[in-house]
């Protein structure tokens, strides 16, 4: 059996999935996760973040990520999976985070002692002991500076796929250069979390893929390469410090002698790593345009493949490179489960009661609408939260339950229009995707078939599938993406089909919702 290993180094922990392929059949033979705080308490993280005084700052430790990978490899070995058949490894990582290495990294990586864990050996190669991560929001000034230097946020979004965002790597690098110019000058290479971990496995500097490169505000989306104007605006001499950008299926190298000796592993291919969102695209089976995924979790997200790099003119959506080539659109909503829970609790319901209440109200709520902004919203941008109702009684349980679900689906459909993709099929993931009443509203609003996906960690699975894809290509036996996902990413039986009449009704309601939203945002004056 040929094995492919996918890692996912996320905010709070690391996961691994081993895919076994025999003939043309592929299946998961190993799956496990560990939490950074529990597995490596000596780093002192809380939920994967180092404690600090400033709530806008979020940093973690690259050495922790390295040691966690090591622990995970040990636990795969201990599980009895025979890794001698390992052909390739790829990975997924939290996006935007950055790792700062000095010039010693090359020699240190090449001469690591297999008797010792990686973290302590790498420590002297860091020019910055901590890595800012995606939860950091301390760079508003640098965002404004970067946007101004390239002709404004619309110009930045048109070229890189996103307006300037605090968590994106370009503004983060700029802040580091401004605050710690000496440490910046001593930095030889700036990696993303993804390319840092690929570098560690290959024992030599690995490239960044376009999926994660597009999370920096520095990459020219359509060329899949750095945009010199943004790179120059971010910090001096930055072009010399950034790794190359290479297609997602590039083989960065083979597993270094360190890992081979330490865990008894073969000289497997190391494919370039990518961000967790691009990897999820593959792990959710979105390998053609027209398929979208909706993830209903703490926050709700909609994403899908786009052949062309269309950009959200309102500045809330993102375009990332897709691991299949092409692009992916992604829009995130902060009032996801949280908003559903607030309405559930308002009426003293459990989830079964929530479903019954949803079914008890008429689809469309007789034109009644609700804006579900219990906390500040990302899409559309709402800084001062507060729910609003139109034509809905505040004490009518079923109408409010339906109101929040319809608002979320109408908002998702409205704010993903910029992708200009007619979604015919939606794969639903995340906690609330178990609720078929909610998914029926999704199907009716989008006019698309909705299928529940049972995959637990689509980013990690996507990484394992990417390892197989990259390896097949490198061996001169390329496999198309349909073949890669077939039999591994299969939705559960029982798709929810849209009702034509209700879909037409929701098309009208969406216009009313858009107007209600615009009024609340002050875009249309009352
Ligand atoms: C995407 C983002 C998050 C992280 C989480 O822009 O910031 O989804 O990738 O790991």
XYZ file of C-alpha atoms and ligand atoms in Angstrom:
536
model
C 0.000 0.000 0.000
C 1.300 3.446 -0.899
C 0.849 6.043 1.825
C 0.359 9.810 1.686
C 0.597 11.957 4.792
C -1.232 15.245 5.289
C -0.617 17.536 8.262
C -2.703 20.442 9.459
C -0.913 22.875 11.756
C -3.769 25.010 13.022
C -4.097 27.671 15.713
C -4.617 25.258 18.575
C -2.969 22.039 17.521
C -1.670 19.741 14.845
C -3.542 16.950 13.040
C -2.411 14.236 10.688
C -4.213 12.022 8.187
C -2.554 9.122 6.401
C -4.193 8.071 3.162
C -3.540 4.531 1.920
C -3.855 3.767 -1.798
C -4.144 0.243 -3.173
C -4.826 -0.053 -6.894
C -7.299 2.761 -7.545
C -8.839 2.641 -4.051
C -7.889 5.250 -1.481
C -8.936 5.381 2.149
C -7.897 6.991 5.423
C -5.715 4.596 7.462
C -4.714 6.947 10.283
C -6.139 10.127 11.747
C -5.132 11.944 14.916
C -4.833 15.384 16.515
C -2.969 16.894 19.432
C -3.471 20.191 21.215
C -0.412 22.416 21.620
C -1.265 23.529 25.191
C -1.603 19.942 26.472
C 1.108 18.226 24.439
C 3.823 20.877 24.892
C 2.990 22.810 28.080
C 6.565 24.130 28.382
C 5.768 26.700 25.666
C 3.067 28.246 27.871
C 0.474 28.834 25.135
C -3.234 29.241 25.771
C -5.340 27.862 22.936
C -2.119 27.980 20.902
C -1.421 31.664 21.569
C 1.308 33.087 23.857
C -0.192 35.166 26.663
C 0.449 38.933 26.542
C -0.879 42.271 27.756
C -2.101 43.776 24.498
C -5.354 42.113 23.351
C -4.737 43.220 19.762
C -1.478 41.216 19.603
C -1.565 37.469 18.918
C 1.718 35.594 18.608
C 2.806 31.971 18.896
C 6.059 30.028 18.813
C 7.507 28.503 15.626
C 9.528 26.100 17.818
C 6.282 24.824 19.313
C 4.959 24.087 15.814
C 8.189 22.228 14.980
C 8.105 20.129 18.160
C 4.408 19.348 17.672
C 5.125 17.988 14.185
C 7.812 15.801 15.707
C 5.414 14.471 18.384
C 2.797 13.744 15.736
C 5.279 11.774 13.606
C 6.178 9.755 16.695
C 2.545 8.998 17.413
C 1.906 7.876 13.821
C 4.873 5.485 14.139
C 3.610 4.242 17.529
C 0.137 3.576 16.092
C 1.486 0.680 14.051
C 1.035 2.301 10.625
C 3.984 1.054 8.603
C 5.365 4.295 7.234
C 7.943 2.549 5.049
C 5.359 2.842 2.290
C 5.214 6.626 2.665
C 5.513 8.258 -0.764
C 4.775 11.930 -0.062
C 3.893 14.455 2.614
C 2.033 17.743 2.233
C 0.572 20.113 4.757
C -1.980 22.727 5.594
C -1.326 25.549 8.047
C -3.155 28.460 9.633
C -2.912 31.289 7.125
C -1.094 34.631 7.399
C 1.292 33.778 10.301
C 4.964 34.531 9.658
C 8.299 33.067 10.823
C 11.531 35.096 10.789
C 14.813 33.208 10.234
C 18.411 34.418 10.208
C 21.150 33.262 7.840
C 22.157 30.355 10.105
C 18.927 28.510 9.240
C 20.403 26.818 6.173
C 23.327 25.217 8.004
C 21.292 24.463 11.133
C 18.592 22.691 9.090
C 21.165 20.681 7.189
C 22.973 19.468 10.324
C 20.209 18.670 12.814
C 20.923 15.905 15.336
C 18.314 13.123 15.071
C 18.722 12.301 18.748
C 17.240 15.650 19.778
C 13.847 17.302 19.113
C 13.791 20.021 16.443
C 12.669 23.040 18.543
C 15.777 23.451 20.711
C 18.041 23.063 17.658
C 16.221 25.677 15.608
C 16.050 28.315 18.353
C 19.262 30.056 17.283
C 17.994 30.384 13.693
C 15.087 32.646 14.663
C 15.633 36.374 14.163
C 12.304 36.933 15.920
C 11.426 34.498 18.712
C 7.669 34.748 18.122
C 5.435 34.487 15.073
C 2.434 36.809 14.658
C -0.641 34.766 13.746
C -3.977 35.416 12.028
C -5.694 36.497 15.269
C -3.443 39.548 15.517
C -5.224 42.849 14.850
C -2.482 45.289 15.819
C -1.518 46.580 12.365
C -4.259 49.050 11.368
C -1.670 51.798 10.812
C 0.448 49.541 8.585
C -2.659 48.466 6.634
C -3.430 52.109 5.881
C 0.199 52.752 4.890
C 0.378 49.735 2.588
C -2.943 50.544 0.919
C -1.977 54.206 0.426
C 1.381 53.251 -1.102
C -0.229 51.145 -3.858
C -3.089 53.490 -4.742
C -5.722 52.526 -2.174
C -7.524 49.437 -0.967
C -9.429 48.851 -4.201
C -6.170 48.769 -6.156
C -4.644 46.440 -3.555
C -7.677 44.127 -3.701
C -7.737 44.146 -7.499
C -4.102 43.015 -7.642
C -3.760 40.777 -4.550
C -7.325 39.499 -3.969
C -7.927 41.295 -0.663
C -7.857 44.823 0.692
C -5.348 45.351 3.506
C -6.258 43.254 6.538
C -4.531 43.473 9.920
C -3.811 39.735 10.050
C -2.327 39.570 6.542
C 1.444 39.092 6.404
C 2.468 42.257 4.519
C 1.176 44.669 7.203
C 2.620 42.347 9.882
C 6.080 42.420 8.285
C 5.881 46.201 8.015
C 5.077 46.527 11.719
C 8.070 44.298 12.600
C 10.392 46.373 10.401
C 9.149 49.619 12.021
C 9.292 48.402 15.625
C 12.407 46.199 15.495
C 14.572 47.431 12.623
C 17.715 45.595 13.824
C 15.947 42.258 14.131
C 14.361 42.892 10.724
C 17.814 43.590 9.236
C 19.109 40.321 10.773
C 16.270 38.410 9.051
C 17.429 36.404 6.067
C 14.141 34.660 5.216
C 10.486 35.259 6.148
C 8.326 32.176 5.868
C 4.620 31.637 6.296
C 3.653 28.911 8.775
C 3.090 26.632 5.782
C 6.447 27.195 4.084
C 8.304 27.126 7.429
C 7.017 23.623 8.194
C 7.733 22.391 4.648
C 11.245 23.850 5.069
C 11.673 21.962 8.318
C 10.657 18.649 6.735
C 12.771 19.109 3.607
C 15.784 20.495 5.527
C 16.103 23.379 3.054
C 14.133 26.551 2.273
C 10.813 25.618 0.626
C 8.653 27.850 -1.603
C 5.281 29.357 -0.707
C 2.263 28.238 -2.766
C -0.155 30.757 -4.360
C -2.910 29.658 -1.946
C -1.007 30.924 1.067
C 0.911 33.638 -0.834
C -2.427 35.319 -1.492
C -2.881 35.733 2.278
C -0.040 38.245 2.443
C -1.445 41.300 0.575
C 1.823 41.067 -1.379
C 1.094 38.567 -4.175
C -0.026 39.426 -7.686
C -2.935 37.003 -7.977
C -3.103 36.620 -11.724
C 0.656 36.100 -12.110
C 0.998 33.919 -9.005
C 4.144 35.805 -8.044
C 5.124 38.609 -5.670
C 3.852 42.072 -6.616
C 7.009 44.232 -6.494
C 5.076 47.434 -5.751
C 3.456 46.012 -2.604
C 6.622 44.194 -1.524
C 8.656 47.417 -1.818
C 5.968 49.365 0.042
C 5.850 46.868 2.911
C 9.497 46.992 4.044
C 12.970 47.686 2.605
C 14.840 44.831 0.907
C 11.849 42.561 1.524
C 12.089 40.983 -1.942
C 15.391 39.314 -0.892
C 13.849 37.881 2.251
C 10.765 36.242 0.727
C 10.803 32.645 -0.546
C 9.860 31.999 -4.166
C 6.211 31.306 -4.990
C 5.713 27.952 -6.717
C 2.609 25.990 -7.825
C 0.898 24.019 -5.052
C 1.945 20.689 -6.561
C 5.675 21.533 -6.495
C 7.928 19.023 -4.744
C 10.012 21.087 -2.308
C 12.453 18.236 -1.696
C 12.677 14.892 0.062
C 12.267 14.270 3.755
C 15.600 15.338 5.291
C 18.057 12.824 6.792
C 17.090 14.199 10.224
C 13.475 12.969 9.964
C 14.436 9.752 8.213
C 16.829 8.825 11.020
C 14.672 10.138 13.874
C 11.480 8.281 12.888
C 12.735 5.518 10.574
C 11.049 7.118 7.551
C 11.849 6.730 3.835
C 13.072 9.558 1.583
C 9.470 10.589 0.813
C 8.612 13.594 -1.330
C 7.788 16.796 0.544
C 5.228 18.771 -1.466
C 4.836 22.487 -0.765
C 2.367 23.258 2.003
C -0.605 25.587 1.659
C -3.035 27.511 3.858
C -5.898 25.785 5.639
C -8.575 27.425 3.507
C -7.027 26.399 0.160
C -6.466 22.877 1.531
C -10.099 22.750 2.691
C -11.160 23.438 -0.876
C -9.698 20.044 -1.825
C -10.742 18.290 1.396
C -14.335 19.444 0.815
C -14.195 18.123 -2.755
C -14.616 21.521 -4.459
C -12.634 20.644 -7.546
C -14.921 22.267 -10.120
C -16.565 25.687 -10.468
C -20.219 25.575 -9.379
C -19.546 23.588 -6.216
C -19.379 25.619 -3.012
C -18.851 24.704 0.592
C -20.683 26.297 3.455
C -19.078 25.798 6.811
C -21.515 26.441 9.657
C -19.327 26.821 12.720
C -18.573 29.512 15.291
C -18.363 31.747 12.273
C -19.993 30.824 8.946
C -17.938 30.682 5.755
C -18.776 30.181 2.106
C -16.072 29.311 -0.385
C -15.652 27.833 -3.810
C -13.392 27.475 -6.826
C -13.269 30.290 -9.407
C -11.637 29.967 -12.786
C -11.038 33.724 -13.012
C -9.699 35.998 -10.261
C -12.810 38.112 -9.679
C -12.540 40.436 -6.732
C -15.056 41.644 -4.152
C -15.437 45.387 -4.721
C -16.944 45.842 -1.242
C -13.683 44.673 0.306
C -14.996 41.971 2.626
C -14.361 38.830 0.554
C -11.019 37.220 -0.215
C -9.583 35.615 -3.299
C -6.868 33.061 -2.671
C -4.955 30.875 -5.100
C -6.513 27.396 -5.365
C -4.355 24.257 -5.038
C -5.922 23.023 -8.289
C -4.581 26.063 -10.114
C -7.126 28.866 -10.569
C -8.590 30.715 -7.621
C -10.954 30.407 -4.702
C -13.387 32.982 -3.339
C -14.106 33.058 0.373
C -16.431 35.162 2.479
C -16.598 34.890 6.242
C -19.450 35.901 8.588
C -18.758 36.280 12.307
C -22.399 35.854 13.394
C -22.617 32.106 12.737
C -23.439 29.603 15.487
C -23.250 32.416 17.927
C -26.267 34.175 16.428
C -28.212 30.902 16.121
C -27.474 30.136 19.771
C -28.553 33.572 20.946
C -31.954 33.202 19.268
C -32.274 29.615 20.529
C -31.560 30.780 24.102
C -33.871 33.799 23.806
C -36.793 31.387 23.452
C -35.466 28.733 25.886
C -35.097 26.096 23.147
C -32.723 23.178 22.616
C -31.560 22.337 19.089
C -34.494 19.972 18.488
C -36.850 22.770 19.587
C -34.982 25.190 17.325
C -35.612 22.870 14.351
C -39.297 22.508 15.245
C -39.647 26.298 15.557
C -37.956 26.752 12.181
C -40.395 24.316 10.588
C -43.371 25.974 12.300
C -42.854 29.376 10.624
C -43.724 29.928 6.962
C -40.724 30.130 4.597
C -40.225 33.834 3.940
C -41.805 34.832 7.266
C -44.478 36.803 5.326
C -41.769 39.257 4.331
C -40.475 39.713 7.898
C -36.707 40.177 8.174
C -34.001 40.227 10.806
C -30.377 41.424 10.691
C -28.368 38.922 12.781
C -25.586 41.149 14.101
C -25.228 39.968 17.688
C -21.443 40.611 17.598
C -19.420 42.884 15.264
C -19.837 41.489 11.764
C -17.116 40.945 9.151
C -19.543 40.735 6.204
C -20.906 43.310 5.761
C -18.583 45.331 7.960
C -20.530 46.211 11.135
C -18.501 47.607 14.028
C -21.404 48.399 16.386
C -23.519 45.242 16.664
C -27.243 45.052 17.391
C -30.028 43.018 15.796
C -32.774 44.726 13.870
C -36.189 43.471 12.858
C -38.581 44.471 10.124
C -42.115 43.054 10.176
C -41.204 40.507 12.894
C -42.620 40.421 16.435
C -39.726 40.223 18.949
C -41.566 37.618 21.060
C -42.620 35.301 18.212
C -40.243 32.334 18.661
C -40.763 30.511 15.322
C -40.627 33.768 13.317
C -37.376 34.820 14.996
C -35.772 31.387 14.588
C -36.677 31.393 10.911
C -35.627 35.024 10.727
C -32.071 34.370 11.885
C -31.558 31.339 9.620
C -33.042 33.061 6.564
C -30.966 36.185 7.272
C -27.769 34.142 7.425
C -28.491 32.298 4.176
C -29.702 35.421 2.347
C -26.594 37.256 3.511
C -24.334 34.418 2.350
C -25.985 34.319 -1.058
C -25.913 38.113 -1.360
C -22.293 38.500 -0.285
C -20.962 35.681 -2.454
C -22.464 37.130 -5.645
C -19.173 38.885 -6.354
C -17.670 35.459 -7.138
C -19.979 35.390 -10.181
C -20.354 31.647 -9.887
C -23.766 29.984 -10.172
C -23.543 27.393 -7.409
C -25.495 24.253 -8.349
C -24.272 22.115 -5.456
C -23.295 23.031 -1.915
C -21.313 20.838 0.457
C -22.268 21.655 4.036
C -19.823 21.158 6.908
C -19.466 22.304 10.512
C -21.616 21.702 13.611
C -24.898 23.181 12.356
C -24.725 21.236 9.081
C -26.227 18.301 11.012
C -29.514 20.284 11.046
C -31.438 19.407 7.893
C -34.087 22.094 8.527
C -31.355 24.740 8.271
C -29.920 23.089 5.168
C -33.343 23.128 3.473
C -33.325 26.919 3.828
C -29.813 26.918 2.296
C -31.043 24.838 -0.657
C -34.082 27.066 -1.230
C -32.221 30.370 -0.926
C -29.358 29.322 -3.233
C -31.535 27.225 -5.573
C -28.858 24.545 -5.218
C -28.686 20.949 -4.053
C -27.168 20.737 -0.559
C -25.184 17.702 0.570
C -23.872 17.018 4.034
C -20.183 16.258 4.223
C -18.969 13.949 6.963
C -15.312 15.032 6.743
C -14.081 16.219 10.157
C -10.930 18.075 9.183
C -11.205 19.039 5.545
C -7.935 21.027 5.631
C -5.939 18.026 6.839
C -7.638 15.654 4.397
C -7.002 18.192 1.635
C -3.308 18.149 2.517
C -3.125 14.341 2.286
C -4.936 14.442 -1.079
C -2.543 17.157 -2.286
C 0.397 14.908 -1.324
C -1.016 12.199 -3.581
C -1.615 14.629 -6.415
C 1.881 16.157 -6.235
C 3.543 12.751 -6.019
C 1.637 11.326 -8.994
C 2.611 14.332 -11.085
C 6.270 14.098 -10.042
C 6.288 10.406 -10.997
C 4.969 11.244 -14.468
C 1.536 9.654 -13.807
C -0.663 12.743 -13.287
C -4.118 12.207 -11.784
C -7.015 14.600 -12.328
C -8.633 16.157 -9.259
C -11.896 14.201 -9.662
C -9.910 10.993 -9.346
C -8.019 12.373 -6.343
C -11.185 13.156 -4.327
C -13.347 10.226 -5.542
C -14.177 7.690 -2.845
C -12.488 9.810 -0.171
C -14.612 12.968 -0.107
C -18.107 11.537 -0.521
C -21.161 13.456 0.751
C -23.671 11.524 2.878
C -26.718 10.106 1.086
C -29.913 12.166 1.143
C -29.220 15.448 -0.649
C -31.583 18.342 0.080
C -33.139 19.632 -3.128
C -34.323 23.213 -3.666
C -38.009 23.953 -4.112
C -38.451 26.122 -7.229
C -41.316 28.176 -5.841
C -39.546 28.917 -2.582
C -36.362 29.790 -4.454
C -38.270 32.381 -6.507
C -39.757 33.786 -3.293
C -36.274 34.057 -1.740
C -34.963 35.874 -4.823
C -37.535 38.602 -4.082
C -36.818 38.505 -0.372
C -33.101 38.919 -1.065
C -33.789 42.274 -2.722
C -35.721 43.372 0.375
C -32.952 42.030 2.617
C -30.269 43.920 0.650
C -32.259 47.123 1.019
C -32.871 46.559 4.744
C -29.153 45.908 5.227
C -28.150 48.982 3.211
C -30.488 51.165 5.293
C -29.073 49.763 8.546
C -25.549 50.459 7.323
C -26.512 53.986 6.324
C -25.751 53.303 2.662
C -29.382 54.153 1.849
C -30.811 56.969 3.955
C -34.232 56.429 5.548
C -8.351 33.200 6.823
C -8.001 33.171 8.248
C -8.266 31.943 9.026
C -7.016 31.175 9.289
C -7.340 30.131 10.325
O -8.145 34.433 6.234
O -7.480 34.105 8.809
O -9.209 31.130 8.386
O -6.486 30.650 8.118
O -6.378 29.180 10.478
